C-alpha atoms as a printed R data frame, in Angstrom:
    type eleno elety resid chain resno       x      y       z
1   ATOM     1    CA   UNK     A     1 -35.294 53.660   5.150
2   ATOM     2    CA   UNK     A     2 -34.871 57.250   6.014
3   ATOM     3    CA   UNK     A     3 -34.819 59.212   9.167
4   ATOM     4    CA   UNK     A     4 -35.710 62.879   9.489
5   ATOM     5    CA   UNK     A     5 -34.216 65.154   6.900
6   ATOM     6    CA   UNK     A     6 -33.966 62.654   4.061
7   ATOM     7    CA   UNK     A     7 -35.255 65.326   1.676
8   ATOM     8    CA   UNK     A     8 -32.226 67.480   2.497
9   ATOM     9    CA   UNK     A     9 -29.733 64.919   1.172
10  ATOM    10    CA   UNK     A    10 -31.509 64.502  -2.171
11  ATOM    11    CA   UNK     A    11 -31.693 66.960  -5.042
12  ATOM    12    CA   UNK     A    12 -35.448 67.225  -5.427
13  ATOM    13    CA   UNK     A    13 -35.117 69.590  -8.392
14  ATOM    14    CA   UNK     A    14 -33.079 66.919 -10.203
15  ATOM    15    CA   UNK     A    15 -35.788 64.409  -9.333
16  ATOM    16    CA   UNK     A    16 -38.457 66.738 -10.738
17  ATOM    17    CA   UNK     A    17 -36.512 67.140 -13.979
18  ATOM    18    CA   UNK     A    18 -36.115 63.379 -14.315
19  ATOM    19    CA   UNK     A    19 -39.822 62.772 -13.652
20  ATOM    20    CA   UNK     A    20 -40.739 65.384 -16.266
21  ATOM    21    CA   UNK     A    21 -38.555 63.583 -18.808
22  ATOM    22    CA   UNK     A    22 -40.311 60.318 -17.962
23  ATOM    23    CA   UNK     A    23 -43.759 61.886 -18.164
24  ATOM    24    CA   UNK     A    24 -44.511 61.141 -14.511
25  ATOM    25    CA   UNK     A    25 -46.760 63.817 -13.044
26  ATOM    26    CA   UNK     A    26 -46.614 67.569 -13.451
27  ATOM    27    CA   UNK     A    27 -45.499 70.591 -11.489
28  ATOM    28    CA   UNK     A    28 -43.310 71.165  -8.470
29  ATOM    29    CA   UNK     A    29 -42.517 68.519  -5.886
30  ATOM    30    CA   UNK     A    30 -44.036 69.326  -2.529
31  ATOM    31    CA   UNK     A    31 -44.927 67.895   0.876
32  ATOM    32    CA   UNK     A    32 -41.751 65.789   0.949
33  ATOM    33    CA   UNK     A    33 -42.034 63.685   4.100
34  ATOM    34    CA   UNK     A    34 -39.451 61.134   5.280
35  ATOM    35    CA   UNK     A    35 -41.185 57.928   6.335
36  ATOM    36    CA   UNK     A    36 -40.107 56.064   9.426
37  ATOM    37    CA   UNK     A    37 -37.664 53.188   9.257
38  ATOM    38    CA   UNK     A    38 -33.940 52.566   9.566
39  ATOM    39    CA   UNK     A    39 -31.042 54.911   8.946
40  ATOM    40    CA   UNK     A    40 -29.200 53.417   5.963
41  ATOM    41    CA   UNK     A    41 -31.810 53.982   3.268
42  ATOM    42    CA   UNK     A    42 -34.113 56.754   2.114
43  ATOM    43    CA   UNK     A    43 -37.883 56.387   2.004
44  ATOM    44    CA   UNK     A    44 -39.502 59.675   1.036
45  ATOM    45    CA   UNK     A    45 -43.155 60.415   0.305
46  ATOM    46    CA   UNK     A    46 -43.968 63.454  -1.817
47  ATOM    47    CA   UNK     A    47 -46.596 64.925  -4.084
48  ATOM    48    CA   UNK     A    48 -46.669 66.980  -7.266
49  ATOM    49    CA   UNK     A    49 -48.903 69.943  -8.020
50  ATOM    50    CA   UNK     A    50 -51.351 67.690  -9.796
51  ATOM    51    CA   UNK     A    51 -52.073 65.924  -6.507
52  ATOM    52    CA   UNK     A    52 -50.446 62.599  -7.354
53  ATOM    53    CA   UNK     A    53 -48.363 61.034  -4.588
54  ATOM    54    CA   UNK     A    54 -45.297 58.799  -4.796
55  ATOM    55    CA   UNK     A    55 -42.783 57.196  -2.494
56  ATOM    56    CA   UNK     A    56 -39.097 57.290  -3.433
57  ATOM    57    CA   UNK     A    57 -36.834 54.510  -2.174
58  ATOM    58    CA   UNK     A    58 -33.051 54.460  -2.534
59  ATOM    59    CA   UNK     A    59 -29.811 54.101  -0.599
60  ATOM    60    CA   UNK     A    60 -28.440 57.249   0.956
61  ATOM    61    CA   UNK     A    61 -26.220 59.250  -1.406
62  ATOM    62    CA   UNK     A    62 -22.647 58.014  -1.093
63  ATOM    63    CA   UNK     A    63 -23.683 54.409  -0.430
64  ATOM    64    CA   UNK     A    64 -21.610 51.578  -1.856
65  ATOM    65    CA   UNK     A    65 -22.403 50.492  -5.412
66  ATOM    66    CA   UNK     A    66 -23.662 47.102  -4.206
67  ATOM    67    CA   UNK     A    67 -26.341 48.895  -2.214
68  ATOM    68    CA   UNK     A    68 -27.663 50.500  -5.366
69  ATOM    69    CA   UNK     A    69 -27.741 47.157  -7.138
70  ATOM    70    CA   UNK     A    70 -29.866 45.743  -4.318
71  ATOM    71    CA   UNK     A    71 -32.449 48.488  -4.844
72  ATOM    72    CA   UNK     A    72 -32.573 47.870  -8.567
73  ATOM    73    CA   UNK     A    73 -33.157 44.181  -7.852
74  ATOM    74    CA   UNK     A    74 -35.972 45.191  -5.547
75  ATOM    75    CA   UNK     A    75 -37.494 47.358  -8.265
76  ATOM    76    CA   UNK     A    76 -37.217 44.503 -10.739
77  ATOM    77    CA   UNK     A    77 -39.056 42.203  -8.362
78  ATOM    78    CA   UNK     A    78 -41.844 44.718  -7.771
79  ATOM    79    CA   UNK     A    79 -42.212 45.035 -11.529
80  ATOM    80    CA   UNK     A    80 -42.521 41.253 -11.789
81  ATOM    81    CA   UNK     A    81 -45.223 41.202  -9.095
82  ATOM    82    CA   UNK     A    82 -47.453 43.618 -11.027
83  ATOM    83    CA   UNK     A    83 -50.860 42.084 -11.587
84  ATOM    84    CA   UNK     A    84 -50.284 39.279  -9.087
85  ATOM    85    CA   UNK     A    85 -52.276 38.586  -5.932
86  ATOM    86    CA   UNK     A    86 -49.204 39.263  -3.765
87  ATOM    87    CA   UNK     A    87 -49.828 42.402  -1.671
88  ATOM    88    CA   UNK     A    88 -47.133 44.886  -2.685
89  ATOM    89    CA   UNK     A    89 -46.499 48.529  -3.478
90  ATOM    90    CA   UNK     A    90 -47.016 49.204  -7.173
91  ATOM    91    CA   UNK     A    91 -43.821 50.204  -8.968
92  ATOM    92    CA   UNK     A    92 -44.094 53.484 -10.889
93  ATOM    93    CA   UNK     A    93 -40.585 53.753 -12.338
94  ATOM    94    CA   UNK     A    94 -36.940 53.027 -11.582
95  ATOM    95    CA   UNK     A    95 -33.677 54.760 -12.484
96  ATOM    96    CA   UNK     A    96 -30.284 53.068 -12.723
97  ATOM    97    CA   UNK     A    97 -28.484 56.322 -13.590
98  ATOM    98    CA   UNK     A    98 -26.653 57.422 -10.441
99  ATOM    99    CA   UNK     A    99 -26.054 60.771 -12.126
100 ATOM   100    CA   UNK     A   100 -29.607 61.885 -11.300
101 ATOM   101    CA   UNK     A   101 -29.595 61.651  -7.492
102 ATOM   102    CA   UNK     A   102 -26.166 60.180  -6.819
103 ATOM   103    CA   UNK     A   103 -27.636 56.693  -6.351
104 ATOM   104    CA   UNK     A   104 -30.073 54.427  -8.222
105 ATOM   105    CA   UNK     A   105 -33.660 54.772  -7.038
106 ATOM   106    CA   UNK     A   106 -37.217 53.811  -7.755
107 ATOM   107    CA   UNK     A   107 -40.676 55.295  -7.296
108 ATOM   108    CA   UNK     A   108 -43.684 53.384  -6.037
109 ATOM   109    CA   UNK     A   109 -47.271 54.132  -5.166
110 ATOM   110    CA   UNK     A   110 -48.005 54.934  -1.508
111 ATOM   111    CA   UNK     A   111 -49.509 52.129   0.557
112 ATOM   112    CA   UNK     A   112 -52.493 52.854   2.771
113 ATOM   113    CA   UNK     A   113 -51.525 50.812   5.786
114 ATOM   114    CA   UNK     A   114 -49.281 50.587   8.831
115 ATOM   115    CA   UNK     A   115 -46.341 48.601  10.127
116 ATOM   116    CA   UNK     A   116 -47.235 46.792  13.351
117 ATOM   117    CA   UNK     A   117 -43.929 47.169  15.155
118 ATOM   118    CA   UNK     A   118 -42.543 48.729  17.335
119 ATOM   119    CA   UNK     A   119 -45.331 51.131  18.338
120 ATOM   120    CA   UNK     A   120 -48.618 50.131  19.946
121 ATOM   121    CA   UNK     A   121 -51.113 48.696  17.493
122 ATOM   122    CA   UNK     A   122 -53.866 51.063  16.320
123 ATOM   123    CA   UNK     A   123 -57.534 50.335  16.908
124 ATOM   124    CA   UNK     A   124 -59.275 48.024  16.220
125 ATOM   125    CA   UNK     A   125 -56.185 45.777  16.245
126 ATOM   126    CA   UNK     A   126 -55.346 47.026  19.739
127 ATOM   127    CA   UNK     A   127 -58.826 46.390  21.088
128 ATOM   128    CA   UNK     A   128 -59.977 43.266  19.245
129 ATOM   129    CA   UNK     A   129 -58.069 40.019  19.839
130 ATOM   130    CA   UNK     A   130 -59.759 38.462  16.790
131 ATOM   131    CA   UNK     A   131 -58.130 41.095  14.579
132 ATOM   132    CA   UNK     A   132 -54.741 40.371  16.163
133 ATOM   133    CA   UNK     A   133 -55.211 36.656  15.554
134 ATOM   134    CA   UNK     A   134 -55.894 37.293  11.887
135 ATOM   135    CA   UNK     A   135 -52.613 39.215  11.517
136 ATOM   136    CA   UNK     A   136 -50.567 36.028  11.585
137 ATOM   137    CA   UNK     A   137 -52.868 34.257   9.175
138 ATOM   138    CA   UNK     A   138 -52.685 37.238   6.822
139 ATOM   139    CA   UNK     A   139 -48.889 37.028   6.877
140 ATOM   140    CA   UNK     A   140 -49.009 33.339   6.027
141 ATOM   141    CA   UNK     A   141 -51.490 34.029   3.239
142 ATOM   142    CA   UNK     A   142 -49.037 36.549   1.811
143 ATOM   143    CA   UNK     A   143 -46.383 33.832   1.661
144 ATOM   144    CA   UNK     A   144 -48.840 31.442   0.038
145 ATOM   145    CA   UNK     A   145 -49.639 33.978  -2.690
146 ATOM   146    CA   UNK     A   146 -45.916 34.579  -3.245
147 ATOM   147    CA   UNK     A   147 -45.340 30.838  -3.474
148 ATOM   148    CA   UNK     A   148 -47.851 30.539  -6.297
149 ATOM   149    CA   UNK     A   149 -45.718 32.608  -8.672
150 ATOM   150    CA   UNK     A   150 -43.571 30.745 -11.174
151 ATOM   151    CA   UNK     A   151 -40.274 32.701 -11.271
152 ATOM   152    CA   UNK     A   152 -39.664 31.799 -14.905
153 ATOM   153    CA   UNK     A   153 -43.092 32.960 -16.047
154 ATOM   154    CA   UNK     A   154 -42.604 36.171 -14.052
155 ATOM   155    CA   UNK     A   155 -39.342 36.913 -15.877
156 ATOM   156    CA   UNK     A   156 -37.181 36.096 -12.849
157 ATOM   157    CA   UNK     A   157 -35.440 32.954 -14.059
158 ATOM   158    CA   UNK     A   158 -32.022 34.535 -13.477
159 ATOM   159    CA   UNK     A   159 -32.955 36.340 -10.257
160 ATOM   160    CA   UNK     A   160 -31.223 33.761  -8.063
161 ATOM   161    CA   UNK     A   161 -29.391 30.435  -8.064
162 ATOM   162    CA   UNK     A   162 -31.714 27.793  -6.623
163 ATOM   163    CA   UNK     A   163 -29.283 24.965  -7.384
164 ATOM   164    CA   UNK     A   164 -27.466 24.227  -4.143
165 ATOM   165    CA   UNK     A   165 -29.340 27.009  -2.337
166 ATOM   166    CA   UNK     A   166 -29.794 25.132   0.925
167 ATOM   167    CA   UNK     A   167 -26.281 23.657   0.880
168 ATOM   168    CA   UNK     A   168 -24.762 27.149   0.583
169 ATOM   169    CA   UNK     A   169 -26.492 28.623   3.588
170 ATOM   170    CA   UNK     A   170 -24.490 27.360   6.573
171 ATOM   171    CA   UNK     A   171 -21.000 27.837   5.036
172 ATOM   172    CA   UNK     A   172 -21.928 31.301   3.821
173 ATOM   173    CA   UNK     A   173 -23.160 32.477   7.198
174 ATOM   174    CA   UNK     A   174 -20.274 30.926   9.072
175 ATOM   175    CA   UNK     A   175 -17.989 33.011   6.853
176 ATOM   176    CA   UNK     A   176 -20.089 36.046   7.679
177 ATOM   177    CA   UNK     A   177 -19.665 35.371  11.381
178 ATOM   178    CA   UNK     A   178 -15.929 34.906  10.951
179 ATOM   179    CA   UNK     A   179 -15.770 38.237   9.137
180 ATOM   180    CA   UNK     A   180 -17.135 39.931  12.261
181 ATOM   181    CA   UNK     A   181 -13.658 39.453  13.722
182 ATOM   182    CA   UNK     A   182 -12.441 42.485  11.807
183 ATOM   183    CA   UNK     A   183 -14.458 44.730  14.136
184 ATOM   184    CA   UNK     A   184 -12.359 45.692  17.166
185 ATOM   185    CA   UNK     A   185 -14.079 45.184  20.492
186 ATOM   186    CA   UNK     A   186 -16.277 42.281  19.388
187 ATOM   187    CA   UNK     A   187 -15.881 39.438  21.918
188 ATOM   188    CA   UNK     A   188 -15.952 36.771  19.211
189 ATOM   189    CA   UNK     A   189 -18.188 33.835  18.241
190 ATOM   190    CA   UNK     A   190 -17.799 32.243  21.669
191 ATOM   191    CA   UNK     A   191 -20.364 34.770  22.914
192 ATOM   192    CA   UNK     A   192 -23.013 32.871  20.922
193 ATOM   193    CA   UNK     A   193 -24.027 29.507  22.404
194 ATOM   194    CA   UNK     A   194 -23.682 26.422  20.240
195 ATOM   195    CA   UNK     A   195 -22.804 27.905  16.861
196 ATOM   196    CA   UNK     A   196 -20.848 24.816  15.853
197 ATOM   197    CA   UNK     A   197 -23.475 22.421  17.221
198 ATOM   198    CA   UNK     A   198 -26.280 24.122  15.298
199 ATOM   199    CA   UNK     A   199 -24.185 24.326  12.118
200 ATOM   200    CA   UNK     A   200 -23.316 20.620  12.277
201 ATOM   201    CA   UNK     A   201 -26.934 19.623  12.888
202 ATOM   202    CA   UNK     A   202 -28.137 21.719   9.963
203 ATOM   203    CA   UNK     A   203 -25.549 20.083   7.719
204 ATOM   204    CA   UNK     A   204 -26.559 16.574   8.745
205 ATOM   205    CA   UNK     A   205 -30.322 17.086   8.425
206 ATOM   206    CA   UNK     A   206 -30.629 19.257   5.333
207 ATOM   207    CA   UNK     A   207 -33.661 18.394   3.160
208 ATOM   208    CA   UNK     A   208 -32.698 16.505   0.022
209 ATOM   209    CA   UNK     A   209 -34.603 18.745  -2.389
210 ATOM   210    CA   UNK     A   210 -37.185 21.512  -2.667
211 ATOM   211    CA   UNK     A   211 -39.373 23.296  -5.191
212 ATOM   212    CA   UNK     A   212 -37.745 26.642  -6.074
213 ATOM   213    CA   UNK     A   213 -39.731 29.846  -5.760
214 ATOM   214    CA   UNK     A   214 -39.466 33.495  -4.816
215 ATOM   215    CA   UNK     A   215 -37.991 33.963  -1.351
216 ATOM   216    CA   UNK     A   216 -38.504 37.301   0.446
217 ATOM   217    CA   UNK     A   217 -35.507 36.608   2.662
218 ATOM   218    CA   UNK     A   218 -36.476 38.674   5.741
219 ATOM   219    CA   UNK     A   219 -40.146 37.988   6.345
220 ATOM   220    CA   UNK     A   220 -41.348 39.260   9.710
221 ATOM   221    CA   UNK     A   221 -43.731 41.765  11.320
222 ATOM   222    CA   UNK     A   222 -41.494 44.725  10.498
223 ATOM   223    CA   UNK     A   223 -41.519 44.008   6.760
224 ATOM   224    CA   UNK     A   224 -45.243 43.921   6.112
225 ATOM   225    CA   UNK     A   225 -47.947 46.568   6.249
226 ATOM   226    CA   UNK     A   226 -51.501 45.878   7.388
227 ATOM   227    CA   UNK     A   227 -54.736 47.396   6.186
228 ATOM   228    CA   UNK     A   228 -56.508 49.713   8.599
229 ATOM   229    CA   UNK     A   229 -60.037 48.645   7.652
230 ATOM   230    CA   UNK     A   230 -59.610 44.874   7.723
231 ATOM   231    CA   UNK     A   231 -57.073 42.433   9.238
232 ATOM   232    CA   UNK     A   232 -55.297 41.709   5.954
233 ATOM   233    CA   UNK     A   233 -51.960 42.647   4.436
234 ATOM   234    CA   UNK     A   234 -51.761 45.940   2.597
235 ATOM   235    CA   UNK     A   235 -48.270 45.180   1.286
236 ATOM   236    CA   UNK     A   236 -45.145 43.117   1.781
237 ATOM   237    CA   UNK     A   237 -42.229 45.555   1.846
238 ATOM   238    CA   UNK     A   238 -38.412 45.687   1.901
239 ATOM   239    CA   UNK     A   239 -37.520 43.110  -0.752
240 ATOM   240    CA   UNK     A   240 -33.757 43.780  -0.652
241 ATOM   241    CA   UNK     A   241 -32.876 40.190   0.283
242 ATOM   242    CA   UNK     A   242 -35.284 38.542  -2.154
243 ATOM   243    CA   UNK     A   243 -33.970 35.779  -4.381
244 ATOM   244    CA   UNK     A   244 -34.979 32.484  -5.969
245 ATOM   245    CA   UNK     A   245 -34.543 29.768  -3.370
246 ATOM   246    CA   UNK     A   246 -36.617 27.630  -1.026
247 ATOM   247    CA   UNK     A   247 -39.784 29.554  -0.034
248 ATOM   248    CA   UNK     A   248 -40.293 27.351   3.045
249 ATOM   249    CA   UNK     A   249 -37.414 29.251   4.620
250 ATOM   250    CA   UNK     A   250 -39.655 32.345   4.687
251 ATOM   251    CA   UNK     A   251 -42.117 30.385   6.809
252 ATOM   252    CA   UNK     A   252 -39.264 29.278   9.057
253 ATOM   253    CA   UNK     A   253 -38.196 32.917   9.331
254 ATOM   254    CA   UNK     A   254 -41.711 33.980  10.304
255 ATOM   255    CA   UNK     A   255 -41.778 31.349  13.040
256 ATOM   256    CA   UNK     A   256 -38.281 32.245  14.270
257 ATOM   257    CA   UNK     A   257 -39.148 35.937  14.579
258 ATOM   258    CA   UNK     A   258 -42.680 35.502  15.922
259 ATOM   259    CA   UNK     A   259 -43.404 37.460  19.143
260 ATOM   260    CA   UNK     A   260 -43.648 35.601  22.435
261 ATOM   261    CA   UNK     A   261 -46.504 35.989  24.921
262 ATOM   262    CA   UNK     A   262 -45.069 39.314  26.036
263 ATOM   263    CA   UNK     A   263 -44.925 40.649  22.481
264 ATOM   264    CA   UNK     A   264 -41.136 40.368  22.090
265 ATOM   265    CA   UNK     A   265 -39.908 38.995  18.791
266 ATOM   266    CA   UNK     A   266 -36.421 38.671  17.355
267 ATOM   267    CA   UNK     A   267 -34.241 41.760  17.100
268 ATOM   268    CA   UNK     A   268 -36.210 44.928  17.756
269 ATOM   269    CA   UNK     A   269 -39.635 43.424  16.888
270 ATOM   270    CA   UNK     A   270 -42.247 44.374  19.485
271 ATOM   271    CA   UNK     A   271 -46.025 43.898  19.309
272 ATOM   272    CA   UNK     A   272 -48.319 45.602  21.817
273 ATOM   273    CA   UNK     A   273 -50.729 44.223  22.781
274 ATOM   274    CA   UNK     A   274 -49.759 40.669  21.830
275 ATOM   275    CA   UNK     A   275 -52.531 38.700  23.514
276 ATOM   276    CA   UNK     A   276 -54.529 36.743  20.975
277 ATOM   277    CA   UNK     A   277 -51.831 36.347  18.334
278 ATOM   278    CA   UNK     A   278 -51.937 33.006  16.559
279 ATOM   279    CA   UNK     A   279 -49.399 30.451  17.762
280 ATOM   280    CA   UNK     A   280 -46.465 29.418  15.601
281 ATOM   281    CA   UNK     A   281 -48.033 25.973  15.284
282 ATOM   282    CA   UNK     A   282 -51.190 27.543  13.904
283 ATOM   283    CA   UNK     A   283 -49.153 29.548  11.417
284 ATOM   284    CA   UNK     A   284 -47.499 26.371  10.145
285 ATOM   285    CA   UNK     A   285 -50.841 24.598   9.838
286 ATOM   286    CA   UNK     A   286 -52.284 27.542   7.911
287 ATOM   287    CA   UNK     A   287 -49.393 27.270   5.458
288 ATOM   288    CA   UNK     A   288 -49.718 23.490   5.245
289 ATOM   289    CA   UNK     A   289 -53.419 23.771   4.400
290 ATOM   290    CA   UNK     A   290 -52.768 26.201   1.560
291 ATOM   291    CA   UNK     A   291 -49.593 24.848  -0.053
292 ATOM   292    CA   UNK     A   292 -48.340 21.676  -1.697
293 ATOM   293    CA   UNK     A   293 -44.818 22.279  -0.391
294 ATOM   294    CA   UNK     A   294 -43.385 19.662   1.930
295 ATOM   295    CA   UNK     A   295 -43.301 20.832   5.552
296 ATOM   296    CA   UNK     A   296 -41.971 17.592   7.018
297 ATOM   297    CA   UNK     A   297 -38.689 19.358   7.825
298 ATOM   298    CA   UNK     A   298 -40.176 22.644   9.071
299 ATOM   299    CA   UNK     A   299 -38.109 22.317  12.263
300 ATOM   300    CA   UNK     A   300 -34.963 22.373  10.132
301 ATOM   301    CA   UNK     A   301 -36.068 25.544   8.347
302 ATOM   302    CA   UNK     A   302 -36.833 27.254  11.660
303 ATOM   303    CA   UNK     A   303 -33.391 26.251  12.948
304 ATOM   304    CA   UNK     A   304 -31.741 27.611   9.794
305 ATOM   305    CA   UNK     A   305 -33.691 30.857  10.138
306 ATOM   306    CA   UNK     A   306 -32.527 31.220  13.740
307 ATOM   307    CA   UNK     A   307 -28.962 30.448  12.694
308 ATOM   308    CA   UNK     A   308 -28.937 33.011   9.865
309 ATOM   309    CA   UNK     A   309 -30.782 35.725  11.723
310 ATOM   310    CA   UNK     A   310 -28.701 35.189  14.849
311 ATOM   311    CA   UNK     A   311 -25.536 35.810  12.838
312 ATOM   312    CA   UNK     A   312 -27.077 38.829  11.087
313 ATOM   313    CA   UNK     A   313 -27.927 40.357  14.462
314 ATOM   314    CA   UNK     A   314 -24.510 39.482  15.879
315 ATOM   315    CA   UNK     A   315 -22.899 41.265  12.935
316 ATOM   316    CA   UNK     A   316 -24.861 44.368  13.906
317 ATOM   317    CA   UNK     A   317 -23.553 43.984  17.447
318 ATOM   318    CA   UNK     A   318 -19.982 43.585  16.172
319 ATOM   319    CA   UNK     A   319 -20.260 46.821  14.202
320 ATOM   320    CA   UNK     A   320 -21.561 48.616  17.276
321 ATOM   321    CA   UNK     A   321 -18.591 47.305  19.278
322 ATOM   322    CA   UNK     A   322 -16.343 49.063  16.783
323 ATOM   323    CA   UNK     A   323 -18.281 52.317  17.065
324 ATOM   324    CA   UNK     A   324 -20.050 51.843  13.727
325 ATOM   325    CA   UNK     A   325 -23.548 51.584  15.127
326 ATOM   326    CA   UNK     A   326 -25.751 52.527  18.056
327 ATOM   327    CA   UNK     A   327 -24.480 50.611  21.102
328 ATOM   328    CA   UNK     A   328 -27.937 50.218  22.635
329 ATOM   329    CA   UNK     A   329 -29.331 48.701  19.442
330 ATOM   330    CA   UNK     A   330 -26.227 46.515  19.195
331 ATOM   331    CA   UNK     A   331 -26.809 45.205  22.703
332 ATOM   332    CA   UNK     A   332 -30.444 44.401  21.893
333 ATOM   333    CA   UNK     A   333 -29.365 42.574  18.746
334 ATOM   334    CA   UNK     A   334 -26.729 40.571  20.623
335 ATOM   335    CA   UNK     A   335 -29.220 39.517  23.294
336 ATOM   336    CA   UNK     A   336 -31.641 38.458  20.560
337 ATOM   337    CA   UNK     A   337 -28.896 36.512  18.754
338 ATOM   338    CA   UNK     A   338 -28.131 34.627  21.963
339 ATOM   339    CA   UNK     A   339 -31.829 33.781  22.411
340 ATOM   340    CA   UNK     A   340 -32.105 32.560  18.822
341 ATOM   341    CA   UNK     A   341 -29.179 30.176  19.234
342 ATOM   342    CA   UNK     A   342 -30.512 28.991  22.582
343 ATOM   343    CA   UNK     A   343 -33.869 28.298  20.952
344 ATOM   344    CA   UNK     A   344 -32.196 26.432  18.100
345 ATOM   345    CA   UNK     A   345 -30.191 24.321  20.541
346 ATOM   346    CA   UNK     A   346 -33.262 23.545  22.626
347 ATOM   347    CA   UNK     A   347 -35.193 22.438  19.536
348 ATOM   348    CA   UNK     A   348 -32.309 20.228  18.431
349 ATOM   349    CA   UNK     A   349 -32.051 18.604  21.829
350 ATOM   350    CA   UNK     A   350 -35.820 18.093  21.938
351 ATOM   351    CA   UNK     A   351 -35.765 16.458  18.519
352 ATOM   352    CA   UNK     A   352 -33.213 13.909  19.781
353 ATOM   353    CA   UNK     A   353 -34.798 13.321  23.185
C-alpha cells in the first residue's frame, strides 16, 4: 500500500483518460488521497467531478512484472467474490495494460471501515470489551463464509494447485530461508531456534488429506477492516497471497498471529486495548461450530503457520541487514520470528509430553 505522495508517482491524467474510455465516471480526478499501509504498493482514494469515489490499488511504478501479476490475480479473486457473503471491496475494473500507468492496476469501491492495528481502537471498540470480543468471532465468520465458496463454481478452478499443497509447504519455505543467505549481514538460520526440529515434525505429522478451498494466505488483524457501527467485518483485504489450498491454514494463521494479553501479535500487529479479546481456543471452537472441515490437526496447522510466517518475517530481517529495508522494522520482525519458532517448539514438546 502507499505512503504519502503516491499520487505524485502516478499519471492521474492517464488514469482519467482510461476511465473515460471504460465509461467509469465523469470529469476530472480530484481529492486524491494516499491511504495508509506499507511502502511497496499504492493504495489511492480519489473522486471524480460527479461525486463517485474509487480506490486504486497497484504496485509502485517500476515494480517487477511478477508484482503486477499478483495484483491481477487479486482483482480476479475480487471479481469472483462478487455477490457472495464474503465481506470484500467491490471490484470496479482492472487493467492489465502496463502502458496506462506503468503497472497493472485495479479500481475498487471504498470500504467504510477501519483497520484495527497498529493504532488505538476507535470507540466503541476501545470502550466496550463485548465489542472487542466480537472482533475475533467476526474474523472467524469471514473465514467460514470464504470456506463456503466452491472454487470451480466461482470460476477459480485454475487459481491454484491444491494437489500436494500441504506437502509443498515445508520444502518451499526452507528454500526461501536458504535464499536469505544472499543478503550480506544476515546472521543465518541458526538465529532461529529449532527450524529443523519444526520442519521435521511438520513432515511427520502432515494431515493425509483436506477439502480444497479458497485460501487468503495472510489472514490476520492487519488484513481485515471492521465496521464502525457494529462489531462485524466490513471487508477482508490484501488478497495478494490467495490461492486454492487448505482453508484450515487460514485459521491456523489467525491463531498464530493472534495478540497476547498485552495486545502484541506477530510481526507489527498491535491491538490497544486488548482486554476482552476472544481466546484462540474460542476462535477455533467458533470455526468448528460453523464448518464441516476437520480440525483434528489444528495444532499442526498452527505450527505450519508459525513456521511459514516466521520465515517470512526473517526474510524481511535479512533484507534489512543488507540495507534493503528499515532496520528497526527488521529487528521487530526478527524478534517476532524467534517467538513464533519458540511457540512452535513449545507446542511440539507439549504434544509429546
